[in-house]
Short mmCIF file of C-alpha atoms and ligand atoms in Angstrom, two decimals:
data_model
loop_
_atom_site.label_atom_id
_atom_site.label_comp_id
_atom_site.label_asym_id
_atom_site.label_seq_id
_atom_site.Cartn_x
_atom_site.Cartn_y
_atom_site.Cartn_z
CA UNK W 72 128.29 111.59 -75.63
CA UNK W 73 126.02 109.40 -74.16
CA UNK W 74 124.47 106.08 -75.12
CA UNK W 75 120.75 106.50 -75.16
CA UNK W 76 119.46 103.50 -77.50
CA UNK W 77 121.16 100.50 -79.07
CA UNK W 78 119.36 98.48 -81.21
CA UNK W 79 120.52 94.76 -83.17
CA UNK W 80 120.28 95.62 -86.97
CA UNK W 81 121.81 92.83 -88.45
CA UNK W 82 124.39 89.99 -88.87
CA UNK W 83 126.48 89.57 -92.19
CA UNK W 84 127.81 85.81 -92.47
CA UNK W 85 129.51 86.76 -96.12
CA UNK W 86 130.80 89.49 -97.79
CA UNK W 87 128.11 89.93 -99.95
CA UNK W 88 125.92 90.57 -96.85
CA UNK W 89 127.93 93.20 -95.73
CA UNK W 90 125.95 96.08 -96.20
CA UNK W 91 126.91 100.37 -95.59
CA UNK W 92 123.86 102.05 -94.11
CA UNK W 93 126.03 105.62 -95.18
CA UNK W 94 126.36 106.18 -91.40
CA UNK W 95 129.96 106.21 -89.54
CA UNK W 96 130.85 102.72 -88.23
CA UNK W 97 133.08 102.04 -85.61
CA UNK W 98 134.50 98.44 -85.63
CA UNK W 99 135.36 96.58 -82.19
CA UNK W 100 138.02 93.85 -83.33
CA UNK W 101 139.82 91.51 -81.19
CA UNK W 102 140.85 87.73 -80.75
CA UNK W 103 137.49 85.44 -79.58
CA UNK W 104 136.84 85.78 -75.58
CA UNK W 105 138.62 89.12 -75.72
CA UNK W 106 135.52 90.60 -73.91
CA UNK W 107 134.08 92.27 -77.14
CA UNK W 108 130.62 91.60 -76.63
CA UNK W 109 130.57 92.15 -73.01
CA UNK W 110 132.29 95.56 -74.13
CA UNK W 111 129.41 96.52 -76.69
CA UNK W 112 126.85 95.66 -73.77
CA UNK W 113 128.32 97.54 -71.14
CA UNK W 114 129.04 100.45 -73.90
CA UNK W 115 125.25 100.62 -74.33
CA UNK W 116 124.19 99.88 -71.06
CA UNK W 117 122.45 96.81 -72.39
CA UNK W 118 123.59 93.74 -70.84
CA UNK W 119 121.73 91.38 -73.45
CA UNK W 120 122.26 93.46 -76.48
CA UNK W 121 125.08 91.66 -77.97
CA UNK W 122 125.71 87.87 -76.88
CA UNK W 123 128.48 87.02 -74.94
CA UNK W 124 129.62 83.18 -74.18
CA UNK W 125 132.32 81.70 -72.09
CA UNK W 126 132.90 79.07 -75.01
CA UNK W 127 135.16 81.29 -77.19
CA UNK W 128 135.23 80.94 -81.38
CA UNK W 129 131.10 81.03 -81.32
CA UNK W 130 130.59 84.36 -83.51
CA UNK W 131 131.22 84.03 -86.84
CA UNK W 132 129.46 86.95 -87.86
CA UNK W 133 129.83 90.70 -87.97
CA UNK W 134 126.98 92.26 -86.22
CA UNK W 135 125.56 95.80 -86.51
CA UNK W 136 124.16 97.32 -83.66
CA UNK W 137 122.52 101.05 -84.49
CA UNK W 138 123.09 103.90 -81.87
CA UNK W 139 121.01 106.28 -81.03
CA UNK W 140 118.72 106.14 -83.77
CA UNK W 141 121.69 106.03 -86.48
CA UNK W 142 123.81 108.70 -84.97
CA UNK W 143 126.72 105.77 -85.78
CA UNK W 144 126.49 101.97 -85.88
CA UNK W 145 129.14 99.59 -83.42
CA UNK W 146 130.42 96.79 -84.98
CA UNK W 147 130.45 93.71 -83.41
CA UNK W 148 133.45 91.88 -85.67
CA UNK W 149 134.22 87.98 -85.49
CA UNK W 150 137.08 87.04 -83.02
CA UNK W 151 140.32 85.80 -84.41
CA UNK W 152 142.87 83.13 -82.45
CA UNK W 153 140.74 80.19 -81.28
CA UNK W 154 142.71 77.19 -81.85
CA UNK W 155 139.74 74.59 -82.56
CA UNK W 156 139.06 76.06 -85.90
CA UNK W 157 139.41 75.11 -89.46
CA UNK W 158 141.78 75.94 -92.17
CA UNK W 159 138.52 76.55 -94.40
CA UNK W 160 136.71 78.58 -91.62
CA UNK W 161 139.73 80.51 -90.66
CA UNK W 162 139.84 81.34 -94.82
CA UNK W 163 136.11 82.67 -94.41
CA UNK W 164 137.20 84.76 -91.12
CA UNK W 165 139.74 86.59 -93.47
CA UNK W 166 137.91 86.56 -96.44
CA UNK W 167 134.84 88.32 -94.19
CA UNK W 168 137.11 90.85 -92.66
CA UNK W 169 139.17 91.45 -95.45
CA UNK W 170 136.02 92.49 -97.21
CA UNK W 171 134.67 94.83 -94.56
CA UNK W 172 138.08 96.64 -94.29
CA UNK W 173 138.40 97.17 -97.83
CA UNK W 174 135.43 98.92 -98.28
CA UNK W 175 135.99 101.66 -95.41
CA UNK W 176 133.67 104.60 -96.48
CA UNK W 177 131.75 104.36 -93.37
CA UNK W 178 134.12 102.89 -91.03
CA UNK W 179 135.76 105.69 -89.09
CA UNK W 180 137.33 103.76 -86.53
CA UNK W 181 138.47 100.58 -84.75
CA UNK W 182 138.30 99.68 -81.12
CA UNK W 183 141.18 96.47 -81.20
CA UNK W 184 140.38 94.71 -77.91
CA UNK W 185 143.16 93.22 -76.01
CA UNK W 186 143.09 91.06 -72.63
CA UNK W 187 145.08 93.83 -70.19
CA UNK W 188 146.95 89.90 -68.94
CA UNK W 189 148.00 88.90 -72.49
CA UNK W 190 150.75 89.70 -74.48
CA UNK W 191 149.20 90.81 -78.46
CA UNK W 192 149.39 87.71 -80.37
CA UNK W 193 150.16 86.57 -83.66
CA UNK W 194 146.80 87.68 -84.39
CA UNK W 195 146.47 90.72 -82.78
CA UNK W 196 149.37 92.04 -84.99
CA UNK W 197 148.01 91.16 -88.01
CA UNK W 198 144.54 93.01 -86.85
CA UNK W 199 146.98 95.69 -86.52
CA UNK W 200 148.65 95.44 -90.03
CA UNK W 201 145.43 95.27 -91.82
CA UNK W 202 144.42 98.51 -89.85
CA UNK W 203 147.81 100.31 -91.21
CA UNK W 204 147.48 98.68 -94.91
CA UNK W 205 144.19 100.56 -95.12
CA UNK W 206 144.77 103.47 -93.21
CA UNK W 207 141.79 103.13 -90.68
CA UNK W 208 142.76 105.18 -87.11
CA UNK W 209 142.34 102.57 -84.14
CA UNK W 210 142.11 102.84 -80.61
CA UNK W 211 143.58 99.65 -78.33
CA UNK W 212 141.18 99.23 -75.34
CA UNK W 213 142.41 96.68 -72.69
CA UNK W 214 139.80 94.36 -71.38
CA UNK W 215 139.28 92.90 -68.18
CA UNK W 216 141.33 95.26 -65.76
CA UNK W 217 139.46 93.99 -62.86
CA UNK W 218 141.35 90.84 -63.06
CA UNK W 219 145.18 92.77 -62.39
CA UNK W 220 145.65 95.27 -59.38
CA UNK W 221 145.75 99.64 -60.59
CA UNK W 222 149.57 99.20 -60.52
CA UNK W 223 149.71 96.30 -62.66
CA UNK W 224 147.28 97.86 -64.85
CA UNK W 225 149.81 100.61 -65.53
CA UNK W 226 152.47 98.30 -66.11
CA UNK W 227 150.79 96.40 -68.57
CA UNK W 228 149.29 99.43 -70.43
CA UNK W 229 153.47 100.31 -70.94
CA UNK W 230 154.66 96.94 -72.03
CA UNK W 231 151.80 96.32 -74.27
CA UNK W 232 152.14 99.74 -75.95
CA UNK W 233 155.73 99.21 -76.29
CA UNK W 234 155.24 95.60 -77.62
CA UNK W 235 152.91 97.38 -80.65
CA UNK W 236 155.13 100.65 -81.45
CA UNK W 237 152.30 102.64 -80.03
CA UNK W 238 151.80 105.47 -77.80
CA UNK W 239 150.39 104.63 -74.38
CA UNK W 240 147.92 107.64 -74.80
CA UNK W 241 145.90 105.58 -77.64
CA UNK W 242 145.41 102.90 -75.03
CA UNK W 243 142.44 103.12 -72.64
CA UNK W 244 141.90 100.50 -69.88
CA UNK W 245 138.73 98.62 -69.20
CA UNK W 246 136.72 96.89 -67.63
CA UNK W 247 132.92 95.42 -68.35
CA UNK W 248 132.94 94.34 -65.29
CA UNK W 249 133.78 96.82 -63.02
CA UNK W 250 132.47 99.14 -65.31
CA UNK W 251 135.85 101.09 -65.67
CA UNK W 252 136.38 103.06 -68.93
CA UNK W 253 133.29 103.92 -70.64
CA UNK W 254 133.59 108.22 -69.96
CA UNK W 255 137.40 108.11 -72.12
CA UNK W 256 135.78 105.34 -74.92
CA UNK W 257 132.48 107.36 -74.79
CA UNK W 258 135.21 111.17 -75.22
CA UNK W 259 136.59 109.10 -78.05
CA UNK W 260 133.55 108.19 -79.97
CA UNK W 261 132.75 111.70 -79.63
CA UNK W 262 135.97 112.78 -80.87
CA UNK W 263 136.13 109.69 -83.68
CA UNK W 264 132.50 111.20 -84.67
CA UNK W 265 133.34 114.78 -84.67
CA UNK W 266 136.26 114.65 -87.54
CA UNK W 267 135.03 116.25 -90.40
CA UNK W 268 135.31 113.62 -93.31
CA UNK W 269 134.80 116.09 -96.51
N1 GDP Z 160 136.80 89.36 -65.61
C1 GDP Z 160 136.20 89.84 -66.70
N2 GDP Z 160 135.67 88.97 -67.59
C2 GDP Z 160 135.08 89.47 -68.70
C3 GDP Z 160 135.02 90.87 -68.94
N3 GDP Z 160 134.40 91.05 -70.14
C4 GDP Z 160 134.08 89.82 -70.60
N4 GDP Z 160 134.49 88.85 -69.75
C5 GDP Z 160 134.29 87.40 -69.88
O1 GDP Z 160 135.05 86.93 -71.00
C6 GDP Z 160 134.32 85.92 -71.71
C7 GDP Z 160 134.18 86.31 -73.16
O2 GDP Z 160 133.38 87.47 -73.27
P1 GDP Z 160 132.67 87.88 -74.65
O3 GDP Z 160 132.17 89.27 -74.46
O4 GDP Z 160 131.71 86.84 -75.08
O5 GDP Z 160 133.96 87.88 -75.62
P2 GDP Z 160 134.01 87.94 -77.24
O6 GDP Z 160 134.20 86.52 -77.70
O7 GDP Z 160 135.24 88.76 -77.53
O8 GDP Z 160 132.75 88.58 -77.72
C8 GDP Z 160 132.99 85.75 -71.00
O9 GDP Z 160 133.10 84.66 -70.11
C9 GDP Z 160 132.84 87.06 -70.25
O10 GDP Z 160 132.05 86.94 -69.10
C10 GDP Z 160 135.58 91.77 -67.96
O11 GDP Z 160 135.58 93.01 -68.06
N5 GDP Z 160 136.16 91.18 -66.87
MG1 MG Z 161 131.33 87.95 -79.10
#
C-alpha cells in the first residue's frame, strides 16, 4: 500500500461526537509523548498533518485523519499516563475511549505505541486489556528506535514482548525519525484492510 493523501476530518472531544463514517478505522493508541502523532505524520508523509508537541498530556481529543480519499481513516487517540492530570479529566479520557472501543464496527485495528526504552506501564496494560475485552486485533509498534543501538533494539523488542504475553512477530520497530518501519506498518495496513469482514 502506499499513502497517497491524508487529510484532517475531524476531532471528537465527547462521546457523542464520535462519529462512524462506515469506513475501516485503524486506531493508534499509546501513553502521551509516545510518538503517536509524529507516527501518523511520518505514516502519511505529512510532517504537519497531525500535531505533535514536546509538552506531553496536550491532546485530549480523538482525531480522524481520512486516507486516500476514504480507502480507511487513522485514528489519532488521546494519550494515557501523564501525571499532571485530573481525577475528573482522567474520568473523561476513559469515558472517551471506552466509548470508541465499544462501538467497534469500523475499527479493524489498533496500532498500541510503545517507547522501544520503556518498560509497558500501568497504562499500557490496561490499553491492552480493553483491546482483549472487546476483541479488537492490535499490532505493538515501538517508537523511537533511533534513540537505542540495532542490537538493543532486538533486545528490547524480546523483553517487551515477553513482558505483554505476546509474540515478538506482532511487534514492529520504529522510528519517525529515522524513518525506520513504515514498508512492515504500511504490509500490515494492507493486510489489516484486506480481511474480509462479512
Ligand atoms: N527520538 C525520537 N523522538 C520522537 C520520535 N517520534 C516522536 N518523537 C518526539 O516525542 C515527542 C512526542 O511526540 P508526539 O508525536 O507529539 O507524541 P504523542 O503525544 O504520542 O502524539 C516529541 O518531542 C517528538 O519530537 C522518534 O521517532 N524519535
Ligand atoms: Mg499527539
Amino acid at each position: 500500500m502506499k499513502i497517497k493523501s491524508a487529510e484532517f476530518l475531524y476531532s471528537a472531544g465527547y462521546p457523542e461526537q464520535l462519529n462512524e463514517q462506515g469506513v475501516p478505522e485503524i486506531a493508534v493508541a499509546g501513553r502521551s509523548n509516545v510518538g503517536k502523532s509524529s507516527f501518523i505524520n511520518f505514516l502519511t508523509g505529512n510532517g504537519k498533518l497531525a500535531k505533535t508537541s514536546k509538552e506531553p498530556g496536550r491532546t485530549r481529543l480523538v482525531n480522524y485523519f481520512r486516507i486516500n480519499g476514504g480507502k480507511f481513516l487513522l485514528v489519532d487517540l488521546p494519550g494515557y499516563g501523564f501525571a499532571r492530570v485530573s481525577d475528573e479529566e482522567k474520568l473523561k479520557w476513559a469515558e472517551l475511549i471506552e466509548a470508541y472501543f465499544r462501538s467497534p464496527a469500523s475499527l479493524r485495528h489498533v496500532f498500541l505505541l510503545l517507547d522501544i526504552r520503556r518498560d509497558p506501564g500501568e497504562g499500557d496494560v490496561r490499553m491492552l486489556n480493553y483491546m482483549y475485552h472487546y476483541a479488537i486485533p492490535f499490532t505493538v509498534i515501538l517508537t523511537k528506535s533511533d534513540k537505542v543501538s540495532r542490537m538493543q533494539a532486538i533486545d528490547r523488542r524480546r523483553k517487551i514482548a515477553a513482558a505483554l504475553k505476546i509474540g515478538a512477530d506482532n511487534i514492529i520497530v520504529s522510528s519517525s525519525y529515522a524513518k525506520q518501519g513504515k514498508e512492515d506498518i504500511l504490509t500490515r495496513i494492507d493486510e489489516i484492510l484486506s480481511i474480509d469482514m462479512n
